[in-house]
Amino acid sequence: MISLGYSEYVVQGGDIGYLVTRAIALKYGPQHCRAYHLNNVAPAEPPRTEDDPSAQLSASDLKGLARTQEFTTGGENAYYLLQSTKPQTLAYSLTDSPLGLLAWLYEKLVSWTDNYPWTDDEILTWVSIYYFSTAGPAACLNLYYEMEHGADGTAFDKAKKYIDDVPLGVARFEKDLILLPRAWNQTLGPVVWESVSEKGGHFPTWECPEVI
């Protein structure tokens, strides 16, 4: 951002963008990164005791944890295991077959959104971004391997570090895939803004940008 002429800025991200945004805030805040906004967050569970009021989870928290467990243990998360262990094998297949890449992406775009009415042009735009990028489909697949095989821990471990000097905003979408208790967001940094939306799934910046 500095090389583009922006000495001060705010960043936003979700999913892998959540990790990137956290890394930017950690490295460049607060001098350059003045604040950051997240969705699809994965905070650490804070230490609690039975008599701690924060240990009491709300109905929304319990519903979110059930949805999270369904996603992580019900088979829907199988893509992550494959992409984080054998990315190059999958990359050859998806590069060799544009139709295969379309099927791989379309299934997730439909399953992970909140009944979003995808058009053919939108689907083809998404597929084209993956297929015609310089590194092709392999680029996004290798990210998952690299996130899980860092020499000094996984990307998710690093992202759980408390960042105390950069204001944080968090958006929660009830149709998202990972929904951890909102109180856990406090383990990430000073939360100055939160929102909860019944509309929107895993891709809210595409599904409902006016909400995020």
Coordinates of C-alpha atoms in Angstrom, one line a residue:
M1 CA 0.0 0.0 0.0
I2 CA 2.9 2.3 0.8
S3 CA 4.3 1.7 -2.7
L4 CA 0.9 2.7 -4.1
G5 CA 1.1 6.0 -2.3
Y6 CA -1.1 5.2 0.7
S7 CA 0.8 5.8 3.9
E8 CA -2.4 5.2 6.0
Y9 CA -5.2 2.7 5.2
V10 CA -7.8 0.3 6.5
V11 CA -7.9 -3.3 5.4
Q12 CA -10.7 -5.9 5.2
G13 CA -10.6 -9.7 4.8
G14 CA -12.4 -13.0 5.4
D15 CA -11.4 -16.6 5.0
I16 CA -7.7 -16.6 3.8
G17 CA -8.1 -12.8 3.6
Y18 CA -8.7 -13.0 7.4
L19 CA -5.1 -14.3 7.8
V20 CA -3.7 -11.8 5.3
T21 CA -5.5 -8.9 7.0
R22 CA -4.3 -10.0 10.5
A23 CA -0.7 -10.2 9.2
I24 CA -0.9 -6.7 7.7
A25 CA -2.3 -5.3 11.0
L26 CA 0.4 -7.1 13.0
K27 CA 3.3 -5.9 10.7
Y28 CA 2.1 -2.4 9.6
G29 CA -0.2 -1.2 12.4
P30 CA -0.8 1.2 13.8
Q31 CA 1.5 3.5 11.9
H32 CA 0.2 2.6 8.5
C33 CA -2.6 0.1 9.0
R34 CA -4.9 2.3 11.2
A35 CA -7.7 -0.2 11.6
Y36 CA -8.9 -3.5 10.1
H37 CA -12.2 -5.3 9.6
L38 CA -12.8 -9.1 9.5
N39 CA -15.4 -11.6 8.6
N40 CA -15.2 -15.4 8.9
V41 CA -12.9 -15.1 11.9
A42 CA -11.2 -18.0 13.8
P43 CA -10.3 -16.6 17.2
A44 CA -8.8 -18.6 20.0
E45 CA -11.0 -19.9 22.8
P46 CA -10.2 -17.8 25.9
P47 CA -9.4 -19.5 29.2
R48 CA -12.5 -19.7 31.3
T49 CA -13.8 -21.1 34.6
E50 CA -17.2 -22.4 35.4
D51 CA -18.1 -19.4 37.4
D52 CA -17.0 -17.0 34.7
P53 CA -20.0 -15.2 33.2
S54 CA -18.3 -15.3 29.8
A55 CA -18.4 -19.1 30.0
Q56 CA -22.1 -18.9 29.5
L57 CA -22.8 -19.3 25.8
S58 CA -25.9 -17.7 24.2
A59 CA -28.4 -19.5 22.0
S60 CA -26.7 -17.8 19.0
D61 CA -23.3 -19.0 20.1
L62 CA -24.5 -22.6 20.5
K63 CA -26.2 -22.5 17.1
G64 CA -23.0 -21.2 15.6
L65 CA -20.9 -23.9 17.2
A66 CA -23.3 -26.6 15.9
R67 CA -23.0 -25.2 12.4
T68 CA -19.2 -25.0 12.7
Q69 CA -19.1 -28.7 13.9
E70 CA -21.3 -29.7 11.0
F71 CA -19.0 -28.1 8.5
T72 CA -15.7 -29.3 10.0
T73 CA -16.8 -32.9 10.7
G74 CA -19.7 -33.6 8.3
G75 CA -17.6 -34.0 5.1
E76 CA -17.9 -30.5 3.8
N77 CA -14.4 -29.7 5.0
A78 CA -12.8 -32.5 2.9
Y79 CA -11.7 -30.0 0.3
Y80 CA -9.4 -28.4 2.9
L81 CA -7.8 -31.7 3.8
L82 CA -7.1 -32.4 0.1
Q83 CA -5.8 -28.9 -0.7
S84 CA -3.6 -28.7 2.3
T85 CA -1.9 -32.1 1.8
K86 CA -1.9 -32.9 -2.0
P87 CA -2.4 -29.6 -3.7
Q88 CA -0.3 -30.3 -6.8
T89 CA -2.1 -33.5 -7.6
L90 CA -5.4 -31.6 -7.7
A91 CA -3.8 -28.7 -9.5
Y92 CA -3.0 -30.9 -12.5
S93 CA -6.5 -32.1 -12.8
L94 CA -8.2 -28.7 -12.5
T95 CA -5.7 -27.1 -14.9
D96 CA -6.2 -29.9 -17.4
S97 CA -10.0 -29.6 -17.3
P98 CA -11.7 -26.2 -17.2
L99 CA -15.0 -28.0 -16.8
G100 CA -13.6 -29.8 -13.8
L101 CA -12.5 -26.5 -12.3
L102 CA -16.0 -25.1 -12.9
A103 CA -17.5 -28.1 -11.1
W104 CA -15.0 -27.8 -8.2
L105 CA -15.8 -24.1 -7.7
Y106 CA -19.5 -24.1 -8.5
E107 CA -20.3 -26.7 -5.9
K108 CA -18.8 -24.5 -3.2
L109 CA -20.3 -21.2 -4.5
V110 CA -23.7 -22.7 -4.3
S111 CA -23.3 -24.7 -1.1
W112 CA -21.6 -21.9 0.9
T113 CA -23.8 -19.0 0.0
D114 CA -27.1 -17.9 1.4
N115 CA -29.3 -18.9 -1.6
Y116 CA -27.4 -16.4 -3.8
P117 CA -28.8 -16.3 -7.4
W118 CA -25.6 -16.9 -9.3
T119 CA -25.7 -15.8 -13.0
D120 CA -23.7 -17.6 -15.7
D121 CA -21.5 -14.5 -16.1
E122 CA -20.7 -14.4 -12.4
I123 CA -19.7 -18.1 -12.4
L124 CA -17.6 -17.8 -15.5
T125 CA -15.9 -14.7 -14.0
W126 CA -14.9 -16.7 -10.9
V127 CA -13.7 -19.6 -12.9
S128 CA -11.7 -17.3 -15.3
I129 CA -9.9 -15.6 -12.4
Y130 CA -8.6 -19.0 -11.2
Y131 CA -7.9 -20.5 -14.6
F132 CA -6.3 -17.5 -16.4
S133 CA -4.1 -16.3 -13.5
T134 CA -0.4 -16.6 -14.1
A135 CA 0.0 -19.7 -11.9
G136 CA -3.4 -21.1 -12.8
P137 CA -5.5 -23.1 -10.2
A138 CA -2.3 -24.3 -8.5
A139 CA -1.8 -20.9 -6.9
C140 CA -4.8 -21.0 -4.6
L141 CA -4.4 -24.7 -3.8
N142 CA -0.8 -24.3 -2.7
L143 CA -1.8 -21.6 -0.2
Y144 CA -3.6 -24.2 1.8
Y145 CA -0.5 -26.4 2.0
E146 CA 1.7 -23.5 3.0
M147 CA -0.7 -22.4 5.7
E148 CA -0.5 -25.8 7.4
H149 CA 3.2 -26.5 6.9
G150 CA 5.0 -23.4 8.1
A151 CA 8.4 -23.9 9.8
D152 CA 7.2 -21.9 12.8
G153 CA 3.6 -23.1 13.1
T154 CA 0.4 -22.8 11.0
A155 CA -1.0 -19.6 9.7
F156 CA -4.0 -20.0 12.0
D157 CA -1.7 -20.2 15.0
K158 CA 0.0 -16.9 14.1
A159 CA -3.3 -15.2 13.4
K160 CA -4.4 -15.8 17.0
K161 CA -1.9 -13.4 18.4
Y162 CA -3.5 -10.5 20.3
I163 CA -2.9 -7.2 18.4
D164 CA -3.3 -4.5 21.0
D165 CA -2.7 -1.3 19.0
V166 CA -4.9 -1.6 15.9
P167 CA -8.7 -1.1 16.2
L168 CA -10.7 -4.1 15.0
G169 CA -14.2 -4.5 13.5
V170 CA -15.9 -7.9 13.1
A171 CA -18.9 -8.8 10.9
R172 CA -20.7 -12.1 11.6
F173 CA -22.9 -13.7 8.9
E174 CA -25.2 -16.4 10.4
K175 CA -25.1 -18.5 7.2
D176 CA -21.3 -18.6 7.2
L177 CA -19.4 -21.9 7.7
I178 CA -17.4 -21.1 10.8
L179 CA -19.3 -19.3 13.6
L180 CA -17.5 -19.2 16.9
P181 CA -18.8 -17.4 20.0
R182 CA -18.7 -13.6 19.6
A183 CA -17.0 -13.1 23.0
W184 CA -14.0 -14.9 21.6
N185 CA -13.3 -12.1 19.2
Q186 CA -11.9 -10.2 22.2
T187 CA -8.9 -12.5 22.1
L188 CA -7.9 -10.9 18.7
G189 CA -7.6 -7.3 19.7
P190 CA -9.6 -4.2 20.8
V191 CA -12.9 -4.8 19.1
V192 CA -14.5 -1.4 18.5
W193 CA -17.3 -2.4 16.1
E194 CA -19.4 -5.6 15.6
S195 CA -22.3 -6.5 13.4
V196 CA -24.5 -9.5 13.0
S197 CA -26.4 -10.2 9.8
E198 CA -29.0 -12.9 9.0
K199 CA -28.3 -12.3 5.3
G200 CA -25.1 -13.6 3.7
G201 CA -23.0 -16.7 3.7
H202 CA -19.3 -17.4 3.2
F203 CA -18.8 -14.8 0.5
P204 CA -20.6 -11.7 1.9
T205 CA -18.4 -9.2 0.0
W206 CA -19.9 -10.7 -3.2
E207 CA -23.4 -11.8 -1.9
C208 CA -24.3 -8.6 0.0
P209 CA -21.5 -6.0 -0.1
E210 CA -24.0 -3.4 1.1
V211 CA -24.2 -5.2 4.4
I212 CA -20.5 -5.7 5.0

